[in-house]
XYZ file of C-alpha atoms in Angstrom:
708
model
C 87.380 -15.476 125.909
C 85.127 -12.567 125.228
C 82.054 -13.188 123.016
C 83.158 -9.903 121.096
C 86.391 -11.525 119.963
C 84.645 -14.432 118.046
C 83.164 -12.136 115.380
C 86.579 -10.478 114.635
C 88.376 -13.780 114.634
C 85.841 -15.170 112.174
C 86.424 -11.898 110.212
C 90.251 -12.611 110.186
C 89.938 -16.124 108.833
C 88.346 -15.084 105.409
C 91.349 -12.867 104.070
C 93.586 -15.500 105.850
C 92.041 -18.084 103.757
C 92.073 -16.079 100.611
C 95.638 -15.306 100.731
C 96.635 -18.890 101.588
C 94.503 -20.109 98.710
C 96.187 -17.684 96.167
C 99.730 -18.571 97.692
C 98.938 -22.367 96.725
C 97.556 -21.226 93.378
C 100.455 -19.089 92.705
C 102.941 -21.756 93.510
C 101.002 -24.491 91.567
C 100.550 -22.414 88.232
C 103.226 -19.792 88.459
C 105.449 -21.534 86.387
C 103.122 -21.511 83.457
C 103.814 -18.118 82.731
C 107.276 -19.331 81.269
C 105.925 -22.551 79.675
C 103.441 -20.820 77.346
C 105.937 -20.738 74.619
C 105.767 -24.759 74.752
C 102.602 -24.805 73.198
C 103.084 -21.754 70.895
C 103.242 -21.920 66.954
C 104.891 -19.280 65.007
C 103.845 -21.042 61.626
C 101.818 -18.294 59.749
C 100.119 -20.788 57.790
C 98.294 -22.025 60.930
C 96.474 -18.507 61.030
C 95.175 -18.148 57.469
C 91.447 -16.913 56.849
C 89.336 -19.920 57.122
C 87.164 -19.379 54.222
C 89.201 -17.960 51.697
C 90.504 -19.429 48.416
C 94.051 -19.660 49.708
C 93.153 -21.548 52.740
C 91.536 -24.254 50.389
C 94.657 -24.219 48.159
C 96.630 -25.280 51.370
C 94.412 -28.105 51.932
C 94.611 -29.070 47.946
C 98.151 -28.621 48.092
C 98.735 -31.394 50.666
C 97.294 -34.095 48.022
C 100.406 -33.046 45.782
C 103.105 -34.052 48.329
C 103.417 -37.105 50.748
C 103.652 -34.270 53.529
C 103.494 -30.532 53.988
C 106.622 -28.393 53.848
C 108.451 -25.608 54.129
C 110.999 -24.214 51.981
C 114.398 -22.988 52.635
C 115.630 -20.836 49.610
C 119.436 -20.596 49.232
C 121.241 -17.843 47.421
C 124.581 -17.821 46.222
C 126.260 -14.395 44.855
C 129.870 -13.882 43.933
C 132.097 -12.629 47.070
C 133.636 -10.086 44.380
C 130.174 -9.080 42.910
C 131.295 -10.668 39.355
C 129.258 -13.384 37.237
C 129.467 -17.092 38.378
C 130.632 -19.693 36.325
C 129.731 -23.440 35.288
C 131.840 -24.726 37.984
C 130.270 -22.830 40.406
C 126.966 -23.666 39.383
C 127.850 -27.741 39.521
C 129.317 -27.185 43.137
C 125.977 -25.493 44.075
C 124.215 -28.486 42.765
C 126.292 -30.863 44.303
C 125.761 -28.942 47.690
C 122.163 -29.382 47.474
C 122.389 -32.935 46.697
C 124.335 -33.491 49.517
C 121.636 -32.246 51.796
C 119.100 -34.499 50.349
C 117.706 -36.885 52.950
C 119.462 -34.860 55.591
C 117.867 -34.193 58.890
C 114.533 -32.316 58.435
C 114.929 -32.390 54.723
C 112.090 -34.001 52.574
C 111.718 -34.605 48.897
C 114.031 -34.256 46.199
C 116.094 -31.329 45.969
C 116.480 -29.183 42.565
C 119.579 -28.202 40.925
C 120.866 -24.776 41.332
C 119.465 -22.267 38.731
C 121.619 -19.445 37.454
C 119.985 -16.022 37.282
C 119.801 -14.136 33.975
C 122.366 -11.833 34.950
C 124.622 -14.362 35.592
C 125.646 -12.966 39.221
C 123.740 -15.436 41.492
C 122.559 -18.890 41.907
C 119.368 -19.940 43.636
C 118.304 -23.482 45.146
C 115.475 -24.805 47.221
C 115.216 -27.437 49.778
C 112.007 -28.457 51.226
C 111.970 -29.065 55.162
C 109.460 -30.629 57.078
C 107.146 -28.137 58.988
C 107.331 -29.696 62.348
C 110.513 -29.320 63.043
C 110.330 -26.703 66.080
C 113.244 -26.213 67.805
C 115.362 -28.462 65.198
C 114.540 -26.046 62.387
C 117.750 -23.573 63.105
C 120.060 -26.833 63.222
C 118.572 -27.998 59.830
C 119.154 -24.399 58.317
C 122.601 -24.623 59.789
C 123.628 -27.953 58.159
C 122.295 -26.416 54.567
C 124.504 -23.432 54.765
C 127.340 -25.730 55.914
C 126.963 -27.514 52.920
C 126.185 -24.504 50.772
C 129.189 -22.701 51.873
C 131.152 -25.223 50.088
C 130.998 -23.477 46.976
C 134.205 -21.685 46.394
C 134.252 -17.838 45.878
C 130.596 -17.344 47.238
C 128.564 -15.947 49.635
C 125.696 -17.730 50.985
C 122.110 -16.264 51.960
C 119.277 -18.417 53.299
C 115.801 -17.004 52.417
C 112.289 -18.428 52.100
C 109.605 -19.273 54.837
C 111.921 -21.489 56.707
C 114.525 -18.694 57.385
C 111.832 -16.254 58.084
C 110.175 -18.646 60.685
C 113.651 -19.102 62.345
C 114.253 -15.430 62.670
C 110.503 -15.150 64.328
C 111.685 -17.709 66.731
C 114.689 -15.821 67.407
C 112.511 -12.894 67.907
C 110.214 -14.611 70.405
C 113.133 -16.446 72.111
C 113.237 -15.631 75.924
C 109.767 -13.405 75.701
C 108.682 -15.216 78.726
C 111.641 -13.939 80.762
C 112.295 -10.466 78.974
C 108.981 -9.110 78.348
C 107.740 -9.913 81.698
C 110.709 -8.593 83.428
C 110.800 -5.447 81.579
C 106.956 -4.871 82.260
C 107.267 -5.775 85.808
C 110.159 -3.628 86.594
C 108.556 -0.432 84.818
C 105.241 -1.251 86.906
C 107.412 -1.521 90.320
C 109.043 1.677 89.517
C 106.023 3.645 88.538
C 104.272 2.481 91.796
C 107.087 3.147 94.035
C 106.792 6.788 92.673
C 103.108 7.080 92.842
C 102.639 5.612 96.547
C 105.801 6.599 97.890
C 105.368 3.251 99.593
C 107.749 0.133 99.882
C 105.192 -2.678 100.668
C 102.084 -2.046 98.823
C 103.984 -1.918 95.274
C 105.113 -5.556 95.979
C 101.539 -6.493 97.023
C 100.237 -4.962 93.650
C 103.045 -6.703 91.577
C 102.443 -10.119 93.518
C 98.690 -10.005 92.640
C 99.406 -9.615 89.065
C 101.751 -12.475 88.703
C 99.475 -14.467 90.471
C 96.532 -13.541 87.897
C 99.245 -13.918 84.902
C 99.993 -17.603 86.245
C 96.580 -18.494 86.549
C 95.616 -17.303 82.954
C 98.815 -18.839 81.647
C 97.734 -22.155 83.174
C 94.492 -22.057 81.572
C 95.862 -20.967 78.230
C 98.256 -23.714 78.278
C 95.565 -26.612 78.705
C 93.521 -24.988 76.252
C 96.407 -24.506 73.487
C 97.936 -28.075 74.314
C 94.202 -29.654 73.289
C 94.178 -27.551 70.221
C 91.235 -25.520 71.501
C 92.980 -22.310 70.823
C 96.088 -21.314 68.772
C 98.785 -19.224 70.410
C 101.532 -17.748 68.865
C 104.142 -15.249 70.235
C 102.291 -12.276 69.459
C 99.136 -13.245 71.468
C 101.563 -14.960 74.019
C 103.195 -11.403 74.409
C 100.027 -9.341 73.999
C 98.459 -11.788 77.242
C 101.513 -10.940 79.696
C 101.070 -7.237 79.070
C 97.500 -7.002 79.322
C 97.335 -9.069 82.583
C 99.881 -7.096 84.304
C 98.540 -3.850 83.234
C 94.731 -4.404 83.730
C 95.578 -6.187 87.142
C 97.620 -3.248 88.200
C 94.795 -0.521 87.080
C 92.300 -2.662 88.999
C 94.583 -2.882 91.977
C 95.256 1.091 91.944
C 91.503 1.896 91.947
C 90.835 -0.437 94.897
C 93.765 0.473 96.842
C 93.041 4.141 96.251
C 89.430 4.047 97.456
C 90.857 1.882 100.590
C 93.403 4.660 101.469
C 90.641 7.222 101.110
C 88.334 4.996 103.544
C 90.914 4.434 106.100
C 90.957 8.318 106.688
C 87.140 8.288 107.343
C 86.128 4.770 108.761
C 86.718 3.716 112.490
C 88.660 0.866 111.417
C 90.373 -1.140 108.584
C 87.434 -3.871 108.189
C 84.921 -1.331 107.813
C 87.079 0.795 105.593
C 87.449 -2.401 103.014
C 83.861 -3.128 102.815
C 83.176 0.669 101.875
C 85.956 0.386 99.619
C 84.924 -2.791 97.859
C 81.239 -1.498 97.888
C 82.218 1.578 95.671
C 85.102 0.033 93.882
C 83.734 -3.520 92.896
C 80.949 -2.116 90.323
C 83.407 0.200 88.238
C 86.029 -2.429 88.514
C 83.691 -5.428 87.262
C 81.946 -3.100 84.753
C 85.552 -2.094 83.283
C 86.754 -5.917 83.357
C 83.450 -6.785 81.499
C 84.031 -4.177 78.618
C 87.453 -5.285 78.028
C 86.626 -9.126 78.236
C 83.582 -8.991 75.957
C 85.268 -6.773 73.442
C 88.109 -9.168 73.168
C 85.497 -12.046 72.890
C 84.152 -9.983 69.879
C 87.255 -11.104 68.198
C 85.707 -14.415 67.726
C 83.604 -13.109 64.930
C 86.847 -12.746 63.234
C 87.763 -15.229 60.288
C 91.140 -14.703 61.257
C 92.626 -17.396 63.443
C 95.019 -15.449 65.418
C 92.437 -12.488 66.048
C 89.983 -15.500 67.188
C 92.781 -16.881 69.469
C 93.443 -13.494 71.086
C 89.985 -12.957 71.878
C 89.298 -15.836 74.393
C 92.989 -15.778 75.347
C 92.832 -11.978 76.317
C 89.363 -12.508 78.070
C 90.998 -15.315 80.339
C 93.635 -12.931 81.330
C 91.081 -9.875 81.903
C 89.085 -12.616 84.348
C 91.930 -13.494 86.135
C 93.105 -10.050 86.688
C 89.837 -8.969 88.258
C 89.665 -11.954 90.650
C 92.964 -11.152 92.084
C 92.087 -7.486 92.434
C 88.817 -8.399 94.182
C 90.123 -11.357 96.361
C 93.702 -11.523 96.607
C 94.516 -7.705 97.251
C 91.470 -6.835 99.661
C 92.542 -9.883 101.803
C 96.106 -8.673 102.149
C 94.995 -5.107 102.537
C 92.785 -5.797 105.247
C 95.328 -7.833 106.864
C 97.906 -4.950 106.895
C 95.560 -2.183 107.166
C 97.562 1.252 107.107
C 100.811 -0.493 107.364
C 100.243 -1.484 103.711
C 101.050 2.102 102.727
C 104.129 2.638 104.885
C 106.087 4.778 105.253
C 102.944 6.968 103.726
C 100.399 5.477 105.705
C 97.145 7.338 105.600
C 96.000 9.097 109.101
C 92.580 8.831 110.362
C 90.630 12.410 109.363
C 93.240 13.424 106.736
C 92.083 12.480 103.350
C 94.785 12.679 100.730
C 94.900 10.971 97.177
C 97.330 8.279 96.670
C 99.645 10.288 94.152
C 99.628 13.255 96.389
C 98.460 15.589 93.556
C 95.387 16.971 94.940
C 96.543 20.624 94.361
C 96.901 19.885 90.337
C 93.653 18.326 90.110
C 91.990 20.987 92.017
C 93.221 23.553 89.537
C 92.465 21.389 86.610
C 88.750 21.027 87.937
C 88.695 24.756 88.780
C 89.642 25.296 84.931
C 86.981 22.964 83.980
C 84.504 25.142 86.217
C 85.236 28.292 84.982
C 85.279 27.464 81.236
C 84.054 24.496 80.248
C 83.033 25.212 76.864
C 86.285 26.671 76.078
C 87.994 23.611 77.347
C 86.045 20.907 75.517
C 86.105 23.086 72.165
C 89.952 23.255 72.405
C 90.560 19.515 73.213
C 87.874 18.836 70.438
C 89.832 20.806 67.971
C 92.959 19.266 68.975
C 91.596 15.465 68.513
C 89.867 16.065 65.350
C 93.290 17.489 63.877
C 94.727 14.368 64.738
C 91.678 12.156 63.468
C 92.100 14.192 60.197
C 95.488 12.282 59.263
C 93.746 8.462 60.061
C 93.037 7.825 56.226
C 96.789 8.066 55.801
C 97.326 5.079 57.818
C 98.510 2.180 55.157
C 97.050 -0.919 56.705
C 97.363 -3.147 53.595
C 100.337 -5.013 55.136
C 104.013 -4.817 56.203
C 106.570 -5.570 53.460
C 109.008 -8.262 54.291
C 111.964 -6.246 54.907
C 110.083 -4.298 57.598
C 108.680 -7.333 59.665
C 111.610 -6.815 61.642
C 112.715 -4.105 63.172
C 116.263 -5.023 63.223
C 118.565 -6.575 60.407
C 117.145 -10.378 60.400
C 119.152 -12.354 58.087
C 116.246 -13.928 56.049
C 115.397 -10.074 54.995
C 118.599 -9.281 53.708
C 118.557 -12.509 51.953
C 115.383 -12.046 50.510
C 116.684 -8.807 49.047
C 119.328 -10.452 47.789
C 117.089 -13.173 46.096
C 115.215 -10.088 44.746
C 117.914 -8.404 42.952
C 118.801 -11.349 41.036
C 115.642 -13.437 40.353
C 111.825 -12.412 39.769
C 110.588 -10.891 42.851
C 108.387 -14.006 43.535
C 111.111 -16.460 42.980
C 110.762 -19.297 45.530
C 107.284 -18.068 46.608
C 105.087 -18.869 43.745
C 101.404 -18.224 43.366
C 99.963 -21.888 43.259
C 97.232 -22.945 41.066
C 95.079 -26.235 41.552
C 92.904 -26.982 38.422
C 91.277 -29.773 36.789
C 93.838 -31.842 34.781
C 91.906 -31.859 31.452
C 92.070 -28.083 31.571
C 95.833 -27.582 32.476
C 97.001 -26.355 29.159
C 94.150 -23.762 28.943
C 94.891 -22.580 32.716
C 98.733 -22.243 31.783
C 97.926 -20.185 28.777
C 95.593 -17.789 30.915
C 98.300 -17.513 33.746
C 100.827 -16.565 31.356
C 98.773 -13.952 29.729
C 98.542 -12.265 33.056
C 100.445 -9.001 33.604
C 103.063 -9.538 36.355
C 103.388 -13.167 35.874
C 106.984 -13.945 34.968
C 106.673 -17.604 34.348
C 104.463 -20.738 34.743
C 105.325 -24.054 34.998
C 103.168 -27.200 36.011
C 104.202 -29.722 39.100
C 105.467 -33.000 37.256
C 105.802 -36.429 38.601
C 109.532 -36.687 38.466
C 109.253 -33.192 40.926
C 111.525 -31.376 38.450
C 110.229 -28.577 36.471
C 109.317 -29.566 32.795
C 110.983 -33.051 33.474
C 108.164 -35.600 32.529
C 104.246 -35.664 32.740
C 102.503 -33.439 34.822
C 101.584 -35.137 38.389
C 97.721 -35.570 38.163
C 95.943 -36.419 41.579
C 92.155 -36.823 41.857
C 91.855 -35.355 38.292
C 93.794 -32.217 39.372
C 96.939 -30.519 38.843
C 99.452 -28.036 40.218
C 100.665 -25.307 38.333
C 103.131 -22.717 40.083
C 103.035 -19.165 38.772
C 106.220 -17.069 39.633
C 105.481 -13.491 39.927
C 107.223 -10.776 38.836
C 107.520 -8.557 41.837
C 108.291 -9.566 45.341
C 105.800 -11.744 47.118
C 104.874 -9.352 49.612
C 104.332 -6.307 47.595
C 101.209 -4.562 46.670
C 101.903 -5.087 42.851
C 102.086 -9.018 43.582
C 98.881 -8.898 45.223
C 97.419 -7.043 42.322
C 98.789 -9.585 39.861
C 97.333 -12.470 42.305
C 93.840 -10.904 41.691
C 94.187 -10.855 37.973
C 95.552 -14.307 38.010
C 92.329 -15.348 39.925
C 90.320 -13.556 37.359
C 91.920 -15.179 34.359
C 92.132 -18.806 35.697
C 88.749 -18.559 37.246
C 87.354 -17.839 33.680
C 88.691 -20.971 32.173
C 85.428 -23.056 31.585
C 85.499 -26.600 33.334
C 89.021 -25.828 35.278
C 87.378 -24.929 38.762
C 90.721 -23.263 39.289
C 91.726 -22.120 42.896
C 94.844 -19.705 43.507
C 96.857 -19.713 46.710
C 100.308 -19.449 47.898
C 102.153 -17.029 50.011
C 100.995 -13.699 48.030
C 97.319 -14.957 47.942
C 97.356 -15.767 51.710
C 98.718 -11.994 52.290
C 96.008 -10.681 49.884
C 92.997 -12.804 51.442
C 94.323 -11.678 54.966
C 94.376 -8.350 53.843
C 90.625 -8.318 52.646
C 89.465 -10.452 55.477
C 90.891 -8.047 58.259
C 88.802 -5.232 56.272
C 85.893 -7.678 56.627
C 86.470 -8.168 59.988
C 86.665 -4.710 60.920
C 83.288 -3.753 59.561
C 81.624 -6.375 61.796
C 83.512 -6.290 65.140
C 83.765 -2.473 65.237
C 80.118 -2.016 65.732
C 79.729 -5.243 67.827
C 82.428 -3.843 70.338
C 80.770 -0.348 70.427
C 77.313 -1.859 71.288
C 78.437 -4.329 74.060
C 80.367 -1.002 75.605
C 77.331 1.134 75.315
C 75.197 -1.457 76.894
C 77.238 -2.091 79.863
C 77.636 1.835 80.166
C 73.994 2.117 80.239
C 73.568 -0.319 82.999
C 76.197 1.173 85.356
C 75.478 4.600 84.615
C 71.304 4.427 84.555
C 71.595 6.967 81.654
C 71.518 6.641 77.812
C 72.895 10.183 76.886
C 76.092 9.826 79.190
C 77.087 6.458 77.759
C 76.485 7.929 73.792
C 78.903 10.701 74.800
C 81.628 8.508 76.367
C 81.703 5.978 73.566
C 81.895 9.070 71.165
C 84.669 10.578 73.043
C 86.681 7.187 73.103
C 86.182 6.692 69.562
C 87.259 10.018 68.709
C 90.512 9.531 70.791
C 91.065 6.277 68.921
C 90.764 8.064 65.386
C 93.146 10.735 66.488
C 95.552 8.163 67.947
C 95.616 6.346 64.527
C 96.256 9.349 62.653
C 98.939 10.487 65.075
C 100.456 7.060 64.753
C 100.384 7.110 60.728
C 102.770 10.490 60.898
C 104.944 8.754 63.522
C 105.043 5.242 61.713
C 106.285 7.101 58.289
C 108.160 9.989 59.457
C 109.839 8.628 62.770
C 110.065 4.855 62.482
C 110.082 4.560 58.867
C 107.294 2.043 58.388
C 105.898 2.093 54.981
C 102.486 0.434 56.318
C 101.040 -1.551 59.191
C 99.821 -5.200 59.352
C 96.123 -5.413 58.272
C 95.271 -6.351 61.737
C 96.727 -3.381 63.534
C 93.744 -1.335 63.465
C 91.498 -3.898 64.667
C 93.816 -4.730 67.702
C 94.235 -0.984 68.348
C 90.468 -0.511 68.296
C 89.769 -3.326 70.710
C 92.302 -2.204 73.135
C 91.898 1.464 73.114
C 88.010 1.795 72.974
C 87.820 -0.919 75.835
C 90.736 0.316 77.873
C 89.730 3.998 77.152
C 86.139 3.427 78.585
C 87.668 1.825 81.581
C 88.912 5.191 82.757
C 85.574 7.037 81.894
C 84.052 4.210 83.958
C 86.018 4.874 86.727
C 85.806 8.871 86.527
C 81.961 8.881 85.673
C 80.989 6.291 88.432
C 82.483 8.433 91.141
C 80.996 11.221 89.344
C 77.303 9.977 89.422
C 78.299 9.004 93.259
C 78.895 12.520 94.084
C 76.123 13.817 91.883
C 73.673 11.779 93.774
C 74.741 13.753 96.879
C 75.799 17.088 95.688
C 74.415 17.583 92.295
C 76.140 17.421 88.914
C 78.346 20.258 89.101
C 79.864 19.430 92.256
C 79.618 15.655 91.167
C 81.966 16.647 88.114
C 84.187 18.904 89.946
C 84.462 16.340 93.291
C 84.726 13.280 90.934
C 87.617 14.526 88.910
C 89.565 16.051 91.667
C 89.240 12.826 93.750
C 90.094 10.106 90.872
C 92.441 12.182 88.689
C 95.794 11.052 90.458
C 94.773 7.477 90.564
C 93.207 7.201 87.149
C 96.298 9.056 85.440
C 98.603 6.719 87.413
C 96.628 3.649 86.111
C 96.804 5.304 82.389
C 100.566 5.685 82.767
C 101.027 2.153 83.947
C 98.876 0.787 81.274
C 100.821 2.789 78.732
C 104.288 1.900 80.167
C 103.266 -2.148 80.444
C 102.334 -2.004 76.601
C 105.246 -0.023 75.630
C 107.292 -2.872 76.955
C 106.126 -4.699 73.638
C 108.531 -2.771 71.748
C 111.487 -4.961 73.309
C 110.438 -7.359 70.779
C 111.786 -6.304 67.619
C 108.713 -6.927 65.398
C 106.989 -4.220 63.481
C 103.526 -5.550 64.252
C 104.093 -5.434 68.015
C 106.223 -2.095 68.070
C 102.976 -0.612 66.189
C 100.538 -1.974 68.585
C 102.751 -0.810 71.549
C 102.801 2.752 70.130
C 99.123 2.772 69.284
C 97.927 1.528 72.872
C 100.611 3.227 74.809
C 99.993 6.662 73.142
C 96.139 6.292 72.775
C 95.981 5.519 76.697
C 98.056 8.464 77.507
C 96.042 10.829 75.298
C 92.737 9.365 76.681
C 93.524 9.613 80.330
C 95.396 12.979 80.105
C 93.243 14.901 77.589
C 89.787 13.074 77.020
C 89.107 11.732 80.458
C 90.679 14.623 82.159
C 89.298 17.730 80.069
C 86.830 16.846 77.049
C 84.595 14.426 79.286
C 84.391 16.667 82.423
C 84.117 19.826 80.644
C 81.308 18.424 78.214
C 79.540 17.111 81.435
C 79.977 20.312 83.136
C 78.425 22.491 80.070
C 75.618 20.206 79.415
C 74.679 19.919 83.099
C 72.401 17.349 84.685
C 70.878 16.607 81.162
C 73.883 14.439 80.550
C 72.137 11.944 82.642
C 68.928 11.817 80.732
C 66.690 9.825 81.115
C 67.977 8.891 84.464
C 66.687 10.027 87.667
C 69.787 12.465 88.277
C 68.725 14.188 84.922
C 65.356 15.361 86.927
C 67.608 16.446 90.288
C 67.544 19.617 91.910
C 68.815 22.906 90.227
C 72.228 23.836 91.181
C 73.462 27.459 91.940
C 76.897 28.959 91.907
C 78.250 30.762 95.141
C 77.171 34.173 93.626
C 73.510 32.855 93.350
C 73.313 32.605 89.367
C 71.443 29.266 88.724
C 73.766 26.647 86.841
C 72.563 23.508 84.879
């Protein structure tokens, strides 16, 4: 055996070991991508603002009942649309009594109440909050009992029914969402690479990253270190698939390029890793640290997404920089079959050199016109940003399809006060109960006020006193999720807080929505500047410049504002949404700014590499031409994967899907392709101030004119 063959064998052992290690890890943890739902919770009470008044009321309420409950509201209406009689009211009361003590039912059940118009009956059944998968069965039993009332149609509303519909919406999220995302990515990669094997390799690497990240999150959620709901679960899957594919695209494109230059695949991979690892790691750091900034939020689901998303990004970059290079170096040019690169013939992965050469030529000929027109367009879109209503999504818009609980809530609102079944809850000192009730009754927007009694029935017996405090329920005139109801809660708080010595607190569903909205606004004011500073610091370290990072951050921020403005128009006039969840702008900012900087990192790191050799002008043109195809492909892949969130029929995820997908396309096709290159081309080497490149040699055009 020759001595020359020994180093080669040792080289082969490293990628073989990495591939085997990932196969073992993927086999052991791959199933966790489908198990995360086992530790997820869709109980919205688990995600309340931690320091808000409504959260303190949730804790205080526990003392007034033996256990926490979730109400199911049963509504009966006449099948013929007429009024209901005493016989039907008695039958409804008997039906409610029959479910008392049944599976999942806790506490005493109140008699059926007749609406003022006489056309509907209402009953409330309290259910245990820990029913989980058994909740639909309990609701089915309640419906079955309620259907015994002759001549009536039965509707199930309230938090329990909404929770069941949420569970239905997230049912099969693991398989459906992942399947749609992977098929979408596979189709795009097949079109981009015109290769059979390479797309499958990239997909396998992304699935391995998802399996490991889900296993880590599963353990953390199982030990109550993080909370995971269906939304966080869905975003994690999309984020990992999209990010892992983006990093893989950058590395595979550079490896393909180096294969045409270097004598062998080993040297080509070393060169590809040397030039790609920095930008990939820096872009991953911007997204991971941007997500971790969500830990500053006072909303539990925001804080959960921070570490969960960061774990997904770390696993994605590990897969892209270990598994993928190992497979590529073992396969060499065969990985790109049947479009394998030939030595000495450089080709971009997408085969679109001509398109990007023409775009680079346009930027070179008229940089000022290019950046001026694109800037005007982005500013026009950003002008509509203030029209985006982020005060919350009404209950009838939470689901994009016709959810049964939504129709039931609308029926309830037509016959009873809008806040019926979801009262504002006041906890106050027992010795000031009468004064608190009087103050609450005088508040505009409050329909009725009752003190919770020891008998459990309104107005029957003495008030229930626990630790010197009483509970007062205030039914609101308007629907519990409406802006008018939130305004009434604000007035109610002001009124009861003014009662001397009462130490009153106001909570309940509407108060929780109000506090969530205010907390989200507070979070944006803190997290947005923190994310911008994090990204700026990373860019300064990577590009060794101050002006260039400031320019890049400003452009991605403008892209975010333009995306929100256009989204506002689309949501209102195309999708028919009257508003967005209060967390949507923050989620959109973190994803769009962090991911938008990714593409600028990919571009400008190559521009800097070329500028060190050829100067700033040629650096911009060469960087744009060589990276245009791969970065655009990465943007399309990421936009498509986030768009896959739209398969889940929830307004929040549909809105996030559109904002991120549209924003990523706007960034990669306009900001990164036109605005940034044109600005850098126009500013010249000064854009690299105060780095060494800003003091480089002068450049001249072919005609001899001095260029900046």
